[in-house]
mmCIF file of C-alpha atoms and ligand atoms in Angstrom:
data_model
loop_
_atom_site.group_PDB
_atom_site.id
_atom_site.type_symbol
_atom_site.label_atom_id
_atom_site.label_comp_id
_atom_site.label_asym_id
_atom_site.label_seq_id
_atom_site.Cartn_x
_atom_site.Cartn_y
_atom_site.Cartn_z
ATOM 1 C CA UNK A 1 108.369 166.209 37.796
ATOM 2 C CA UNK A 2 105.798 167.304 40.512
ATOM 3 C CA UNK A 3 104.694 170.657 40.049
ATOM 4 C CA UNK A 4 106.023 173.083 42.656
ATOM 5 C CA UNK A 5 102.517 173.996 43.855
ATOM 6 C CA UNK A 6 101.636 170.387 44.809
ATOM 7 C CA UNK A 7 104.958 169.815 46.495
ATOM 8 C CA UNK A 8 104.590 173.113 48.438
ATOM 9 C CA UNK A 9 101.059 172.072 49.374
ATOM 10 C CA UNK A 10 102.506 168.907 50.802
ATOM 11 C CA UNK A 11 104.896 170.825 52.928
ATOM 12 C CA UNK A 12 102.158 173.227 54.217
ATOM 13 C CA UNK A 13 100.045 170.165 55.202
ATOM 14 C CA UNK A 14 103.013 168.466 57.029
ATOM 15 C CA UNK A 15 103.622 171.727 58.804
ATOM 16 C CA UNK A 16 100.063 172.413 59.425
ATOM 17 C CA UNK A 17 99.291 169.045 61.019
ATOM 18 C CA UNK A 18 101.753 169.988 63.664
ATOM 19 C CA UNK A 19 101.058 173.569 64.333
ATOM 20 C CA UNK A 20 98.300 175.771 62.607
ATOM 21 C CA UNK A 21 96.464 173.955 60.011
ATOM 22 C CA UNK A 22 93.761 176.164 58.352
ATOM 23 C CA UNK A 23 90.270 175.053 59.376
ATOM 24 C CA UNK A 24 87.662 175.083 56.686
ATOM 25 C CA UNK A 25 83.876 175.470 56.178
ATOM 26 C CA UNK A 26 84.005 173.698 52.889
ATOM 27 C CA UNK A 27 83.385 177.075 51.179
ATOM 28 C CA UNK A 28 85.945 179.717 49.907
ATOM 29 C CA UNK A 29 85.641 183.044 51.386
ATOM 30 C CA UNK A 30 82.899 185.458 49.845
ATOM 31 C CA UNK A 31 81.624 182.829 47.400
ATOM 32 C CA UNK A 32 78.670 184.421 45.654
ATOM 33 C CA UNK A 33 77.075 181.060 44.947
ATOM 34 C CA UNK A 34 76.873 180.345 48.624
ATOM 35 C CA UNK A 35 73.156 180.436 49.512
ATOM 36 C CA UNK A 36 71.631 183.449 51.104
ATOM 37 C CA UNK A 37 70.134 183.176 54.582
ATOM 38 C CA UNK A 38 66.414 182.806 54.576
ATOM 39 C CA UNK A 39 64.651 185.778 55.617
ATOM 40 C CA UNK A 40 62.736 185.309 59.181
ATOM 41 C CA UNK A 41 60.721 188.034 60.705
ATOM 42 C CA UNK A 42 61.526 188.322 64.282
ATOM 43 C CA UNK A 43 58.632 189.008 66.800
ATOM 44 C CA UNK A 44 58.404 192.608 68.059
ATOM 45 C CA UNK A 45 57.586 191.118 71.501
ATOM 46 C CA UNK A 46 60.456 189.773 73.679
ATOM 47 C CA UNK A 47 60.145 185.879 73.617
ATOM 48 C CA UNK A 48 57.599 186.026 70.819
ATOM 49 C CA UNK A 49 57.606 183.480 68.019
ATOM 50 C CA UNK A 50 59.514 184.438 64.760
ATOM 51 C CA UNK A 51 57.805 183.843 61.411
ATOM 52 C CA UNK A 52 59.361 180.544 60.875
ATOM 53 C CA UNK A 53 58.504 179.024 64.273
ATOM 54 C CA UNK A 54 56.116 176.152 64.814
ATOM 55 C CA UNK A 55 53.875 177.208 67.750
ATOM 56 C CA UNK A 56 53.228 174.310 69.939
ATOM 57 C CA UNK A 57 50.990 176.216 72.567
ATOM 58 C CA UNK A 58 49.781 179.607 72.456
ATOM 59 C CA UNK A 59 47.601 179.607 75.414
ATOM 60 C CA UNK A 60 44.283 178.449 73.873
ATOM 61 C CA UNK A 61 44.275 174.638 73.499
ATOM 62 C CA UNK A 62 46.260 171.349 73.408
ATOM 63 C CA UNK A 63 45.750 170.565 69.859
ATOM 64 C CA UNK A 64 49.344 169.950 69.118
ATOM 65 C CA UNK A 65 49.681 167.433 72.189
ATOM 66 C CA UNK A 66 48.749 163.898 73.126
ATOM 67 C CA UNK A 67 49.266 161.911 76.390
ATOM 68 C CA UNK A 68 52.331 159.526 76.312
ATOM 69 C CA UNK A 69 49.830 156.793 75.605
ATOM 70 C CA UNK A 70 48.721 158.350 72.540
ATOM 71 C CA UNK A 71 45.201 159.447 74.159
ATOM 72 C CA UNK A 72 43.850 162.855 74.362
ATOM 73 C CA UNK A 73 45.969 164.846 77.002
ATOM 74 C CA UNK A 74 44.789 165.257 80.468
ATOM 75 C CA UNK A 75 46.696 168.366 81.285
ATOM 76 C CA UNK A 76 44.417 171.503 81.677
ATOM 77 C CA UNK A 77 44.390 174.951 80.065
ATOM 78 C CA UNK A 78 44.100 177.667 82.941
ATOM 79 C CA UNK A 79 44.514 181.269 82.337
ATOM 80 C CA UNK A 80 46.478 181.056 79.036
ATOM 81 C CA UNK A 81 48.698 178.417 80.404
ATOM 82 C CA UNK A 82 48.690 174.513 80.337
ATOM 83 C CA UNK A 83 49.073 172.984 83.678
ATOM 84 C CA UNK A 84 50.315 169.681 84.669
ATOM 85 C CA UNK A 85 47.724 167.422 86.335
ATOM 86 C CA UNK A 86 49.493 165.198 88.949
ATOM 87 C CA UNK A 87 49.433 161.443 87.727
ATOM 88 C CA UNK A 88 48.065 162.237 84.329
ATOM 89 C CA UNK A 89 51.285 161.429 82.602
ATOM 90 C CA UNK A 90 53.720 163.182 80.481
ATOM 91 C CA UNK A 91 52.204 165.462 77.565
ATOM 92 C CA UNK A 92 53.909 164.887 74.192
ATOM 93 C CA UNK A 93 54.037 166.925 71.035
ATOM 94 C CA UNK A 94 52.373 165.294 67.961
ATOM 95 C CA UNK A 95 55.212 166.478 65.758
ATOM 96 C CA UNK A 96 58.632 165.112 65.967
ATOM 97 C CA UNK A 97 61.857 167.195 65.785
ATOM 98 C CA UNK A 98 65.640 166.839 65.447
ATOM 99 C CA UNK A 99 67.967 169.854 65.595
ATOM 100 C CA UNK A 100 65.796 172.820 66.912
ATOM 101 C CA UNK A 101 65.584 176.065 68.843
ATOM 102 C CA UNK A 102 63.025 175.955 71.549
ATOM 103 C CA UNK A 103 61.293 178.671 73.491
ATOM 104 C CA UNK A 104 59.134 177.560 76.527
ATOM 105 C CA UNK A 105 57.967 179.499 79.543
ATOM 106 C CA UNK A 106 57.088 177.882 82.918
ATOM 107 C CA UNK A 107 56.030 178.734 86.383
ATOM 108 C CA UNK A 108 56.357 176.494 89.309
ATOM 109 C CA UNK A 109 53.395 176.593 91.838
ATOM 110 C CA UNK A 110 53.240 179.763 93.838
ATOM 111 C CA UNK A 111 52.073 177.897 96.919
ATOM 112 C CA UNK A 112 55.254 176.096 98.029
ATOM 113 C CA UNK A 113 54.892 172.482 98.941
ATOM 114 C CA UNK A 114 57.684 169.913 99.472
ATOM 115 C CA UNK A 115 61.429 170.249 99.168
ATOM 116 C CA UNK A 116 64.207 169.141 97.061
ATOM 117 C CA UNK A 117 63.205 167.209 93.927
ATOM 118 C CA UNK A 118 59.558 167.169 95.337
ATOM 119 C CA UNK A 119 59.101 171.091 94.811
ATOM 120 C CA UNK A 120 57.681 172.236 91.422
ATOM 121 C CA UNK A 121 59.312 169.319 89.429
ATOM 122 C CA UNK A 122 58.550 168.937 85.788
ATOM 123 C CA UNK A 123 60.880 168.769 82.683
ATOM 124 C CA UNK A 124 61.359 169.623 79.104
ATOM 125 C CA UNK A 125 62.459 166.496 77.103
ATOM 126 C CA UNK A 126 64.145 167.044 73.715
ATOM 127 C CA UNK A 127 63.465 164.015 71.363
ATOM 128 C CA UNK A 128 61.546 162.761 74.344
ATOM 129 C CA UNK A 129 64.788 161.651 75.784
ATOM 130 C CA UNK A 130 67.186 164.421 76.947
ATOM 131 C CA UNK A 131 65.443 166.348 80.066
ATOM 132 C CA UNK A 132 66.173 169.845 80.861
ATOM 133 C CA UNK A 133 65.105 169.996 84.425
ATOM 134 C CA UNK A 134 62.176 172.140 85.600
ATOM 135 C CA UNK A 135 62.257 172.674 89.246
ATOM 136 C CA UNK A 136 61.425 175.254 91.957
ATOM 137 C CA UNK A 137 65.126 175.955 92.670
ATOM 138 C CA UNK A 138 64.439 179.243 94.475
ATOM 139 C CA UNK A 139 66.141 178.634 97.927
ATOM 140 C CA UNK A 140 65.474 174.895 97.445
ATOM 141 C CA UNK A 141 68.660 172.903 97.488
ATOM 142 C CA UNK A 142 68.992 169.493 96.036
ATOM 143 C CA UNK A 143 71.761 167.479 94.111
ATOM 144 C CA UNK A 144 73.109 170.095 91.715
ATOM 145 C CA UNK A 145 72.767 167.783 88.491
ATOM 146 C CA UNK A 146 69.082 167.747 89.162
ATOM 147 C CA UNK A 147 68.434 171.663 89.952
ATOM 148 C CA UNK A 148 66.427 173.818 87.566
ATOM 149 C CA UNK A 149 68.194 174.103 84.150
ATOM 150 C CA UNK A 150 70.300 170.816 84.720
ATOM 151 C CA UNK A 151 70.707 168.385 81.958
ATOM 152 C CA UNK A 152 69.141 165.987 84.426
ATOM 153 C CA UNK A 153 71.796 163.774 86.285
ATOM 154 C CA UNK A 154 74.545 164.793 83.877
ATOM 155 C CA UNK A 155 75.164 168.494 83.934
ATOM 156 C CA UNK A 156 74.284 171.163 86.625
ATOM 157 C CA UNK A 157 73.590 174.591 85.274
ATOM 158 C CA UNK A 158 76.331 177.009 85.353
ATOM 159 C CA UNK A 159 74.516 179.364 87.687
ATOM 160 C CA UNK A 160 71.179 179.263 89.362
ATOM 161 C CA UNK A 161 68.986 181.949 87.536
ATOM 162 C CA UNK A 162 65.752 180.809 89.203
ATOM 163 C CA UNK A 163 62.775 183.153 89.827
ATOM 164 C CA UNK A 164 60.533 182.960 92.807
ATOM 165 C CA UNK A 165 57.709 180.360 92.898
ATOM 166 C CA UNK A 166 54.825 181.385 90.788
ATOM 167 C CA UNK A 167 56.723 183.852 88.681
ATOM 168 C CA UNK A 168 57.095 183.169 84.876
ATOM 169 C CA UNK A 169 60.496 182.108 83.627
ATOM 170 C CA UNK A 170 62.054 181.160 80.223
ATOM 171 C CA UNK A 171 64.232 178.362 78.719
ATOM 172 C CA UNK A 172 65.505 179.030 75.381
ATOM 173 C CA UNK A 173 67.321 175.911 74.269
ATOM 174 C CA UNK A 174 69.401 175.163 71.263
ATOM 175 C CA UNK A 175 69.466 171.465 70.607
ATOM 176 C CA UNK A 176 71.654 169.319 68.213
ATOM 177 C CA UNK A 177 70.391 165.745 67.909
ATOM 178 C CA UNK A 178 72.719 162.828 68.089
ATOM 179 C CA UNK A 179 74.404 161.636 64.893
ATOM 180 C CA UNK A 180 74.964 157.900 64.043
ATOM 181 C CA UNK A 181 76.850 155.994 61.304
ATOM 182 C CA UNK A 182 75.051 153.786 58.911
ATOM 183 C CA UNK A 183 76.002 151.017 61.206
ATOM 184 C CA UNK A 184 74.323 152.655 64.135
ATOM 185 C CA UNK A 185 77.563 153.828 65.888
ATOM 186 C CA UNK A 186 77.520 157.069 67.722
ATOM 187 C CA UNK A 187 79.154 159.891 65.517
ATOM 188 C CA UNK A 188 78.377 162.811 67.779
ATOM 189 C CA UNK A 189 76.325 163.063 70.989
ATOM 190 C CA UNK A 190 73.214 165.299 71.518
ATOM 191 C CA UNK A 191 74.395 168.748 72.410
ATOM 192 C CA UNK A 192 72.392 171.457 74.469
ATOM 193 C CA UNK A 193 72.866 175.093 74.848
ATOM 194 C CA UNK A 194 70.288 176.494 77.387
ATOM 195 C CA UNK A 195 69.588 180.047 78.535
ATOM 196 C CA UNK A 196 67.469 180.342 81.754
ATOM 197 C CA UNK A 197 65.771 183.743 82.040
ATOM 198 C CA UNK A 198 68.133 184.841 79.357
ATOM 199 C CA UNK A 199 71.097 183.690 81.380
ATOM 200 C CA UNK A 200 73.567 181.124 79.728
ATOM 201 C CA UNK A 201 73.288 177.906 82.041
ATOM 202 C CA UNK A 202 74.314 174.988 79.570
ATOM 203 C CA UNK A 203 77.199 175.980 77.263
ATOM 204 C CA UNK A 204 77.009 173.515 74.467
ATOM 205 C CA UNK A 205 77.228 170.278 76.715
ATOM 206 C CA UNK A 206 77.306 166.896 75.060
ATOM 207 C CA UNK A 207 74.777 164.466 76.760
ATOM 208 C CA UNK A 208 76.052 161.291 77.844
ATOM 209 C CA UNK A 209 73.043 159.511 76.570
ATOM 210 C CA UNK A 210 69.197 159.881 77.330
ATOM 211 C CA UNK A 211 68.869 161.342 80.683
ATOM 212 C CA UNK A 212 67.885 159.099 83.631
ATOM 213 C CA UNK A 213 67.533 158.949 87.406
ATOM 214 C CA UNK A 214 70.255 157.197 89.565
ATOM 215 C CA UNK A 215 72.049 155.774 86.414
ATOM 216 C CA UNK A 216 73.571 156.756 83.056
ATOM 217 C CA UNK A 217 72.192 155.513 79.619
ATOM 218 C CA UNK A 218 74.432 155.177 76.503
ATOM 219 C CA UNK A 219 72.764 155.806 73.180
ATOM 220 C CA UNK A 220 72.127 152.267 72.209
ATOM 221 C CA UNK A 221 68.355 152.545 72.155
ATOM 222 C CA UNK A 222 68.496 155.611 70.033
ATOM 223 C CA UNK A 223 70.834 154.308 67.186
ATOM 224 C CA UNK A 224 69.641 155.806 63.905
ATOM 225 C CA UNK A 225 67.011 157.892 65.307
ATOM 226 C CA UNK A 226 66.710 161.417 63.699
ATOM 227 C CA UNK A 227 63.812 162.917 65.513
ATOM 228 C CA UNK A 228 61.482 162.579 68.330
ATOM 229 C CA UNK A 229 58.643 164.608 70.052
ATOM 230 C CA UNK A 230 58.989 167.351 72.672
ATOM 231 C CA UNK A 231 57.612 166.017 75.853
ATOM 232 C CA UNK A 232 56.921 167.797 79.043
ATOM 233 C CA UNK A 233 56.953 165.818 82.346
ATOM 234 C CA UNK A 234 54.309 165.295 85.034
ATOM 235 C CA UNK A 235 56.148 164.727 88.282
ATOM 236 C CA UNK A 236 53.220 165.106 90.476
ATOM 237 C CA UNK A 237 53.495 168.970 90.735
ATOM 238 C CA UNK A 238 51.106 171.409 88.940
ATOM 239 C CA UNK A 239 53.555 173.197 87.009
ATOM 240 C CA UNK A 240 52.425 175.659 84.305
ATOM 241 C CA UNK A 241 53.698 176.220 80.710
ATOM 242 C CA UNK A 242 52.880 178.882 78.050
ATOM 243 C CA UNK A 243 54.238 180.349 74.890
ATOM 244 C CA UNK A 244 55.939 177.152 73.645
ATOM 245 C CA UNK A 245 57.514 177.488 70.107
ATOM 246 C CA UNK A 246 60.225 175.821 68.263
ATOM 247 C CA UNK A 247 62.216 176.310 65.066
ATOM 248 C CA UNK A 248 63.502 173.437 63.155
ATOM 249 C CA UNK A 249 67.264 173.950 62.462
ATOM 250 C CA UNK A 250 68.573 172.954 58.948
ATOM 251 C CA UNK A 251 71.762 171.006 58.244
ATOM 252 C CA UNK A 252 74.549 173.245 57.227
ATOM 253 C CA UNK A 253 74.812 173.377 53.458
ATOM 254 C CA UNK A 254 77.801 172.027 51.887
ATOM 255 C CA UNK A 255 79.248 173.353 48.569
ATOM 256 C CA UNK A 256 77.978 172.050 45.255
ATOM 257 C CA UNK A 257 81.527 171.395 43.839
ATOM 258 C CA UNK A 258 84.834 169.994 44.980
ATOM 259 C CA UNK A 259 87.959 172.182 45.120
ATOM 260 C CA UNK A 260 89.970 172.128 41.841
ATOM 261 C CA UNK A 261 93.095 170.045 41.711
ATOM 262 C CA UNK A 262 96.404 171.798 41.171
ATOM 263 C CA UNK A 263 97.570 171.927 37.465
ATOM 264 C CA UNK A 264 100.882 170.402 36.752
ATOM 265 C CA UNK A 265 102.890 173.880 36.175
ATOM 266 C CA UNK A 266 106.613 173.414 35.403
ATOM 267 C CA UNK A 267 108.996 175.668 37.429
ATOM 268 C CA UNK A 268 109.626 177.574 34.130
ATOM 269 C CA UNK A 269 105.866 178.183 33.676
ATOM 270 C CA UNK A 270 105.723 179.249 37.247
ATOM 271 C CA UNK A 271 108.744 181.688 37.038
ATOM 272 C CA UNK A 272 107.385 183.714 34.085
ATOM 273 C CA UNK A 273 104.433 184.754 35.867
ATOM 274 C CA UNK A 274 106.340 186.232 38.868
ATOM 275 C CA UNK A 275 106.405 190.163 38.639
ATOM 276 C CA UNK A 276 104.551 193.365 39.094
ATOM 277 C CA UNK A 277 101.065 194.038 37.644
ATOM 278 C CA UNK A 278 100.218 197.689 38.579
ATOM 279 C CA UNK A 279 99.457 197.706 42.185
ATOM 280 C CA UNK A 280 99.454 193.816 42.410
ATOM 281 C CA UNK A 281 102.237 191.200 42.541
ATOM 282 C CA UNK A 282 103.065 187.746 41.871
ATOM 283 C CA UNK A 283 105.506 186.298 44.090
ATOM 284 C CA UNK A 284 106.818 182.787 45.035
ATOM 285 C CA UNK A 285 106.687 181.923 48.686
ATOM 286 C CA UNK A 286 107.589 178.402 49.991
ATOM 287 C CA UNK A 287 107.634 177.155 46.372
ATOM 288 C CA UNK A 288 104.050 178.241 45.820
ATOM 289 C CA UNK A 289 102.773 181.047 43.643
ATOM 290 C CA UNK A 290 101.079 183.910 45.770
ATOM 291 C CA UNK A 291 99.028 186.620 44.377
ATOM 292 C CA UNK A 292 99.675 189.900 46.316
ATOM 293 C CA UNK A 293 96.299 191.624 45.859
ATOM 294 C CA UNK A 294 96.870 195.389 46.118
ATOM 295 C CA UNK A 295 100.496 194.429 46.862
ATOM 296 C CA UNK A 296 99.733 193.540 50.561
ATOM 297 C CA UNK A 297 97.234 190.785 50.745
ATOM 298 C CA UNK A 298 98.436 187.365 49.887
ATOM 299 C CA UNK A 299 96.072 184.859 48.294
ATOM 300 C CA UNK A 300 97.507 181.452 47.436
ATOM 301 C CA UNK A 301 97.126 180.354 43.895
ATOM 302 C CA UNK A 302 95.865 176.930 42.766
ATOM 303 C CA UNK A 303 96.588 176.129 39.005
ATOM 304 C CA UNK A 304 93.691 175.371 36.648
ATOM 305 C CA UNK A 305 95.927 175.659 33.351
ATOM 306 C CA UNK A 306 99.241 177.152 32.623
ATOM 307 C CA UNK A 307 97.948 180.744 32.816
ATOM 308 C CA UNK A 308 94.632 180.209 34.648
ATOM 309 C CA UNK A 309 94.268 179.886 38.450
ATOM 310 C CA UNK A 310 91.680 180.078 41.335
ATOM 311 C CA UNK A 311 92.505 180.973 44.838
ATOM 312 C CA UNK A 312 92.958 178.541 47.675
ATOM 313 C CA UNK A 313 90.711 180.465 50.126
ATOM 314 C CA UNK A 314 88.868 183.148 48.272
ATOM 315 C CA UNK A 315 86.253 182.679 45.727
ATOM 316 C CA UNK A 316 87.388 183.935 42.171
ATOM 317 C CA UNK A 317 89.908 183.328 39.509
ATOM 318 C CA UNK A 318 93.159 184.894 38.049
ATOM 319 C CA UNK A 319 93.934 184.640 34.318
ATOM 320 C CA UNK A 320 97.035 185.925 32.688
ATOM 321 C CA UNK A 321 97.088 187.456 29.283
ATOM 322 C CA UNK A 322 99.715 186.802 26.713
ATOM 323 C CA UNK A 323 100.779 189.660 24.421
ATOM 324 C CA UNK A 324 101.858 189.401 20.656
ATOM 325 C CA UNK A 325 105.356 188.760 21.686
ATOM 326 C CA UNK A 326 104.430 185.679 23.562
ATOM 327 C CA UNK A 327 105.306 187.144 26.835
ATOM 328 C CA UNK A 328 102.845 187.544 29.789
ATOM 329 C CA UNK A 329 101.334 191.095 29.364
ATOM 330 C CA UNK A 330 98.763 191.355 32.100
ATOM 331 C CA UNK A 331 96.022 189.783 34.222
ATOM 332 C CA UNK A 332 92.304 189.684 34.779
ATOM 333 C CA UNK A 333 91.359 189.441 38.417
ATOM 334 C CA UNK A 334 87.906 187.977 39.141
ATOM 335 C CA UNK A 335 87.119 188.151 42.916
ATOM 336 C CA UNK A 336 83.492 187.533 44.247
ATOM 337 C CA UNK A 337 84.347 189.992 46.892
ATOM 338 C CA UNK A 338 85.682 192.783 44.626
ATOM 339 C CA UNK A 339 84.309 192.294 41.139
ATOM 340 C CA UNK A 340 86.541 192.139 37.936
ATOM 341 C CA UNK A 341 89.747 194.149 37.569
ATOM 342 C CA UNK A 342 92.509 194.136 34.965
ATOM 343 C CA UNK A 343 96.066 195.007 35.430
ATOM 344 C CA UNK A 344 98.872 195.310 32.918
ATOM 345 C CA UNK A 345 102.270 193.764 33.605
ATOM 346 C CA UNK A 346 104.639 196.652 34.792
ATOM 347 C CA UNK A 347 108.008 194.984 35.090
HETATM 348 MG MG1 MG B 1 61.922 166.537 86.252
#
């Protein structure tokens, strides 16, 4: 005979697939074995690099950069900023990155020249492939998917938060790299979230592929790639950059162990656990045993043995005690979030 818990679980799954299946992180709630967040010291200065950042440009030199052909960069350092030299080519970071948080400050030329795409054009390329457009978009209309803060040719910014020509501006970018299967098929697209001068302008948009002018690219040429350099565009305008730093973002940690499989509990074994235990209760609901913690917080039980359980969603265990008369006499509750508690059976 199938145990009542597994049958109940199947019913819950069937219902859940229609209406309200519980999403999962892979972890139970409040699991004390879940890794602690690493300590990072934030900068005291707005826009300053936190302690775990890789500083790519601090205003002094271009030691972290090369030209796109691998030669020494031809961009120049002026007044604590690096400046694009027209026709010198892109500047490319020596290090490569995948998922990251990027802070970059830029200023388009104070002396306004040209219009549309010809005014203060540069660009920040994640993995060397996905351009967040840099442009003087202050009172300078152009196609919206090519204005400042656009994911070039794909997504216009949500709003135009541009400052005046020559004024320093910021991009704060969260970049998730594309994922590929072992066969090289696209599993998930590159995703970009961008704040321009502190204003949200790209809200987790999935890139169609590497950005391009006039046409779209698919992900074919990137298959299997996990990292690429940060590059900054030379588009013929002397755009300046400063205070460039980046944090590598780690993959989300998965649990060490698989969830336990339901123990085969007979209906009689299940029934004898139902009752009052001080302020707590064991009830049956939809043919499942449920622990009513403090009488009012339902925690679904998963059988490990006839008298030992863990909880479906919360980290911890519940073990029943058997008295000299062979009857259930009490319980020991272990909840990572609430410590160890004992309760005697009271009915
Ligand atoms: Mg550009």
